[in-house]
Amino acid sequence: MPERSQPAHDPASPRSAPHLPLDWETDTLLGPPFEQAKLGPATLVRMLPDDDAPPPRAAVVHVHGYNDYFFQEHLAHAFTRAGYAFHAVDLRAAGRSLRPDQVPHFVGDLREQAADIDEAACAVRELHPGIPLVVHAHSTGGLTAALWAHARRETLPDGSFQGPDLLALNSPFLDLPGTLFDRTVGTWILRIAAPASPHRVITNGRSEYATHLLAANGGRWEFDTRLKKPEGQPTLALWMRAVRRVQMQVARGLRIPVPVLVARSDSSGPDQADNPLLDTQDTVLDVDQIARRTRRLGEDVTPLVVPGGVHDLSLSAHGPRTDYLGKLFAWLEERL
């Protein structure tokens, strides 16, 4: 039987004991200069700097999306060149953290994966005390990171703050694409039916987006197709209910107290092989929905539109990818 989702842990609850020393080893997927360490049910990855590198100006934690894991070496190198200590977290049941008895990406409450982000942030702050923490999160990871940053909005009695200092969201999954029926009646049905049938498949189809990215299919990127599947990852009922719960919370308004960057492509299109703009559009999410939800995240939110970007803006063609990273680092420079 597939593993059932565990009870959710509140990411705003008091932190556990310090993690150090973590048991680092050479990363099993990327090799040197990347290392990985278990972090409860999740896995923390870091890129080791050159011996003569100056002290980092800030530390970053990258958070992946659904049907995804950390493989973007070029993103790590870009952050490192810009003076950041780079880390990524493979959330529970995803990527390096996926166990044989688990359904990939399956959780019944996004607070479970928000707790993974919380643990990663805590560990990185311990590794790099006294410097700002940036969280860079994509798609469903962006939705979960927003939930976590909202949950960690309070200052502790000792004056410390345990959320991020800056939050950069790359095409966050802030609303559900589809018809009004899907977003209203469909959500109501999920709320009632999902607990009784948590593994019921809601959607299941090929990801032309992932297929097009893969170098073996003429794309630009190499990744493990067992962990990021061109055939797509089925959407299960309880997971979708968890997503819709947080999306409705976003619709009511979050109070993220730190500066937030919300980046998106300039257009959306169908995730179909015959879409001539497959390489220049977000074919996973509706960018207009992202735009509408952006202002609901907090008081200091900066939108960023990347013409010609794909769903993961860091995996776009050279021009829009360079545009995205340049403007991302400019925003970080300004806010740091």
mmCIF file of N, CA and C in Angstrom, residues 108-170:
data_model
loop_
_atom_site.group_PDB
_atom_site.id
_atom_site.type_symbol
_atom_site.label_atom_id
_atom_site.label_comp_id
_atom_site.label_asym_id
_atom_site.label_seq_id
_atom_site.Cartn_x
_atom_site.Cartn_y
_atom_site.Cartn_z
ATOM 1 N N GLY A 108 -0.873 15.353 2.359
ATOM 2 C CA GLY A 108 -2.265 15.705 2.575
ATOM 3 C C GLY A 108 -2.459 17.113 3.076
ATOM 4 N N ASP A 109 -1.350 17.800 3.380
ATOM 5 C CA ASP A 109 -1.412 19.162 3.898
ATOM 6 C C ASP A 109 -0.084 19.829 3.536
ATOM 7 N N LEU A 110 -0.141 20.987 2.899
ATOM 8 C CA LEU A 110 1.103 21.646 2.490
ATOM 9 C C LEU A 110 1.928 22.124 3.673
ATOM 10 N N ARG A 111 1.331 22.132 4.871
ATOM 11 C CA ARG A 111 2.137 22.469 6.043
ATOM 12 C C ARG A 111 3.232 21.438 6.290
ATOM 13 N N GLU A 112 3.039 20.219 5.797
ATOM 14 C CA GLU A 112 4.092 19.213 5.928
ATOM 15 C C GLU A 112 5.349 19.649 5.174
ATOM 16 N N GLN A 113 5.178 20.071 3.927
ATOM 17 C CA GLN A 113 6.338 20.521 3.155
ATOM 18 C C GLN A 113 6.791 21.905 3.589
ATOM 19 N N ALA A 114 5.875 22.731 4.115
ATOM 20 C CA ALA A 114 6.302 24.001 4.699
ATOM 21 C C ALA A 114 7.238 23.755 5.879
ATOM 22 N N ALA A 115 6.982 22.685 6.631
ATOM 23 C CA ALA A 115 7.880 22.327 7.731
ATOM 24 C C ALA A 115 9.261 21.930 7.205
ATOM 25 N N ASP A 116 9.324 21.314 6.021
ATOM 26 C CA ASP A 116 10.618 20.991 5.410
ATOM 27 C C ASP A 116 11.384 22.272 5.055
ATOM 28 N N ILE A 117 10.673 23.249 4.496
ATOM 29 C CA ILE A 117 11.307 24.544 4.201
ATOM 30 C C ILE A 117 11.809 25.181 5.491
ATOM 31 N N ASP A 118 10.993 25.083 6.540
ATOM 32 C CA ASP A 118 11.370 25.644 7.838
ATOM 33 C C ASP A 118 12.647 25.008 8.364
ATOM 34 N N GLU A 119 12.738 23.681 8.273
ATOM 35 C CA GLU A 119 13.938 22.983 8.737
ATOM 36 C C GLU A 119 15.157 23.372 7.900
ATOM 37 N N ALA A 120 14.957 23.491 6.582
ATOM 38 C CA ALA A 120 16.067 23.889 5.719
ATOM 39 C C ALA A 120 16.528 25.300 6.054
ATOM 40 N N ALA A 121 15.579 26.215 6.259
ATOM 41 C CA ALA A 121 15.939 27.594 6.601
ATOM 42 C C ALA A 121 16.703 27.643 7.919
ATOM 43 N N CYS A 122 16.253 26.861 8.901
ATOM 44 C CA CYS A 122 16.928 26.814 10.192
ATOM 45 C C CYS A 122 18.356 26.293 10.043
ATOM 46 N N ALA A 123 18.510 25.213 9.280
ATOM 47 C CA ALA A 123 19.841 24.633 9.086
ATOM 48 C C ALA A 123 20.771 25.595 8.369
ATOM 49 N N VAL A 124 20.268 26.285 7.357
ATOM 50 C CA VAL A 124 21.111 27.221 6.598
ATOM 51 C C VAL A 124 21.485 28.423 7.453
ATOM 52 N N ARG A 125 20.558 28.893 8.289
ATOM 53 C CA ARG A 125 20.918 29.987 9.195
ATOM 54 C C ARG A 125 22.008 29.554 10.168
ATOM 55 N N GLU A 126 21.985 28.301 10.601
ATOM 56 C CA GLU A 126 23.033 27.800 11.482
ATOM 57 C C GLU A 126 24.363 27.677 10.738
ATOM 58 N N LEU A 127 24.308 27.292 9.465
ATOM 59 C CA LEU A 127 25.532 27.194 8.669
ATOM 60 C C LEU A 127 26.125 28.566 8.368
ATOM 61 N N HIS A 128 25.250 29.584 8.235
ATOM 62 C CA HIS A 128 25.703 30.927 7.848
ATOM 63 C C HIS A 128 25.090 31.966 8.776
ATOM 64 N N PRO A 129 25.514 31.985 10.025
ATOM 65 C CA PRO A 129 24.903 32.924 10.978
ATOM 66 C C PRO A 129 25.245 34.378 10.634
ATOM 67 N N GLY A 130 24.294 35.238 10.902
ATOM 68 C CA GLY A 130 24.556 36.667 10.789
ATOM 69 C C GLY A 130 24.392 37.271 9.415
ATOM 70 N N ILE A 131 23.981 36.470 8.402
ATOM 71 C CA ILE A 131 23.766 37.034 7.074
ATOM 72 C C ILE A 131 22.318 36.779 6.660
ATOM 73 N N PRO A 132 21.804 37.586 5.724
ATOM 74 C CA PRO A 132 20.391 37.431 5.333
ATOM 75 C C PRO A 132 20.119 36.082 4.679
ATOM 76 N N LEU A 133 18.851 35.661 4.789
ATOM 77 C CA LEU A 133 18.388 34.422 4.173
ATOM 78 C C LEU A 133 17.387 34.763 3.073
ATOM 79 N N VAL A 134 17.669 34.272 1.864
ATOM 80 C CA VAL A 134 16.786 34.434 0.712
ATOM 81 C C VAL A 134 16.178 33.074 0.393
ATOM 82 N N VAL A 135 14.869 33.012 0.204
ATOM 83 C CA VAL A 135 14.218 31.798 -0.270
ATOM 84 C C VAL A 135 13.732 32.042 -1.690
ATOM 85 N N HIS A 136 14.172 31.192 -2.607
ATOM 86 C CA HIS A 136 13.804 31.265 -4.021
ATOM 87 C C HIS A 136 12.995 30.007 -4.315
ATOM 88 N N ALA A 137 11.715 30.179 -4.667
ATOM 89 C CA ALA A 137 10.817 29.020 -4.738
ATOM 90 C C ALA A 137 10.004 29.052 -6.020
ATOM 91 N N HIS A 138 9.781 27.859 -6.582
ATOM 92 C CA HIS A 138 9.126 27.720 -7.883
ATOM 93 C C HIS A 138 7.803 26.968 -7.778
ATOM 94 N N SER A 139 6.775 27.466 -8.467
ATOM 95 C CA SER A 139 5.508 26.775 -8.695
ATOM 96 C C SER A 139 4.828 26.362 -7.380
ATOM 97 N N THR A 140 4.549 25.066 -7.180
ATOM 98 C CA THR A 140 3.942 24.647 -5.924
ATOM 99 C C THR A 140 4.868 24.946 -4.753
ATOM 100 N N GLY A 141 6.174 24.857 -4.979
ATOM 101 C CA GLY A 141 7.121 25.273 -3.949
ATOM 102 C C GLY A 141 6.956 26.736 -3.593
ATOM 103 N N GLY A 142 6.600 27.564 -4.584
ATOM 104 C CA GLY A 142 6.347 28.974 -4.313
ATOM 105 C C GLY A 142 5.109 29.184 -3.465
ATOM 106 N N LEU A 143 4.063 28.412 -3.742
ATOM 107 C CA LEU A 143 2.854 28.482 -2.913
ATOM 108 C C LEU A 143 3.168 28.060 -1.483
ATOM 109 N N THR A 144 3.911 26.963 -1.328
ATOM 110 C CA THR A 144 4.245 26.460 0.004
ATOM 111 C C THR A 144 5.170 27.421 0.735
ATOM 112 N N ALA A 145 6.132 28.009 0.024
ATOM 113 C CA ALA A 145 7.037 28.974 0.655
ATOM 114 C C ALA A 145 6.289 30.222 1.109
ATOM 115 N N ALA A 146 5.286 30.639 0.344
ATOM 116 C CA ALA A 146 4.477 31.784 0.761
ATOM 117 C C ALA A 146 3.707 31.453 2.042
ATOM 118 N N LEU A 147 3.141 30.247 2.116
ATOM 119 C CA LEU A 147 2.463 29.802 3.330
ATOM 120 C C LEU A 147 3.420 29.822 4.512
ATOM 121 N N TRP A 148 4.624 29.314 4.316
ATOM 122 C CA TRP A 148 5.619 29.270 5.390
ATOM 123 C C TRP A 148 6.021 30.675 5.833
ATOM 124 N N ALA A 149 6.292 31.572 4.880
ATOM 125 C CA ALA A 149 6.709 32.926 5.237
ATOM 126 C C ALA A 149 5.605 33.655 5.999
ATOM 127 N N HIS A 150 4.353 33.414 5.614
ATOM 128 C CA HIS A 150 3.223 33.988 6.340
ATOM 129 C C HIS A 150 3.153 33.422 7.759
ATOM 130 N N ALA A 151 3.359 32.103 7.900
ATOM 131 C CA ALA A 151 3.293 31.470 9.215
ATOM 132 C C ALA A 151 4.406 31.947 10.129
ATOM 133 N N ARG A 152 5.551 32.310 9.564
ATOM 134 C CA ARG A 152 6.710 32.745 10.341
ATOM 135 C C ARG A 152 6.794 34.270 10.455
ATOM 136 N N ARG A 153 5.657 34.958 10.338
ATOM 137 C CA ARG A 153 5.681 36.425 10.257
ATOM 138 C C ARG A 153 5.936 37.111 11.600
ATOM 139 N N GLU A 154 5.752 36.397 12.712
ATOM 140 C CA GLU A 154 5.876 37.035 14.021
ATOM 141 C C GLU A 154 7.337 37.077 14.475
ATOM 142 N N THR A 155 7.716 38.163 15.122
ATOM 143 C CA THR A 155 9.027 38.278 15.752
ATOM 144 C C THR A 155 8.982 37.586 17.109
ATOM 145 N N LEU A 156 10.022 36.839 17.433
ATOM 146 C CA LEU A 156 10.078 36.105 18.692
ATOM 147 C C LEU A 156 10.395 37.042 19.856
ATOM 148 N N PRO A 157 10.150 36.607 21.101
ATOM 149 C CA PRO A 157 10.416 37.476 22.252
ATOM 150 C C PRO A 157 11.838 38.005 22.327
ATOM 151 N N ASP A 158 12.807 37.237 21.811
ATOM 152 C CA ASP A 158 14.196 37.710 21.860
ATOM 153 C C ASP A 158 14.527 38.661 20.706
ATOM 154 N N GLY A 159 13.518 39.003 19.893
ATOM 155 C CA GLY A 159 13.730 39.934 18.792
ATOM 156 C C GLY A 159 14.131 39.273 17.493
ATOM 157 N N SER A 160 14.334 37.964 17.490
ATOM 158 C CA SER A 160 14.749 37.277 16.273
ATOM 159 C C SER A 160 13.542 36.987 15.380
ATOM 160 N N PHE A 161 13.825 36.785 14.108
ATOM 161 C CA PHE A 161 12.786 36.492 13.124
ATOM 162 C C PHE A 161 13.207 35.232 12.390
ATOM 163 N N GLN A 162 12.304 34.258 12.289
ATOM 164 C CA GLN A 162 12.678 32.951 11.760
ATOM 165 C C GLN A 162 12.177 32.701 10.346
ATOM 166 N N GLY A 163 11.564 33.688 9.736
ATOM 167 C CA GLY A 163 11.186 33.565 8.340
ATOM 168 C C GLY A 163 12.318 34.013 7.440
ATOM 169 N N PRO A 164 12.043 34.181 6.155
ATOM 170 C CA PRO A 164 13.087 34.648 5.234
ATOM 171 C C PRO A 164 13.283 36.151 5.373
ATOM 172 N N ASP A 165 14.431 36.626 4.949
ATOM 173 C CA ASP A 165 14.641 38.067 4.849
ATOM 174 C C ASP A 165 14.113 38.594 3.517
ATOM 175 N N LEU A 166 14.180 37.772 2.486
ATOM 176 C CA LEU A 166 13.619 38.096 1.181
ATOM 177 C C LEU A 166 13.025 36.823 0.590
ATOM 178 N N LEU A 167 11.923 36.975 -0.141
ATOM 179 C CA LEU A 167 11.239 35.833 -0.751
ATOM 180 C C LEU A 167 11.061 36.105 -2.236
ATOM 181 N N ALA A 168 11.648 35.258 -3.075
ATOM 182 C CA ALA A 168 11.538 35.382 -4.532
ATOM 183 C C ALA A 168 10.776 34.184 -5.069
ATOM 184 N N LEU A 169 9.643 34.443 -5.718
ATOM 185 C CA LEU A 169 8.770 33.387 -6.214
ATOM 186 C C LEU A 169 8.823 33.356 -7.738
ATOM 187 N N ASN A 170 9.125 32.193 -8.272
ATOM 188 C CA ASN A 170 9.282 31.955 -9.699
ATOM 189 C C ASN A 170 8.050 31.194 -10.186
#
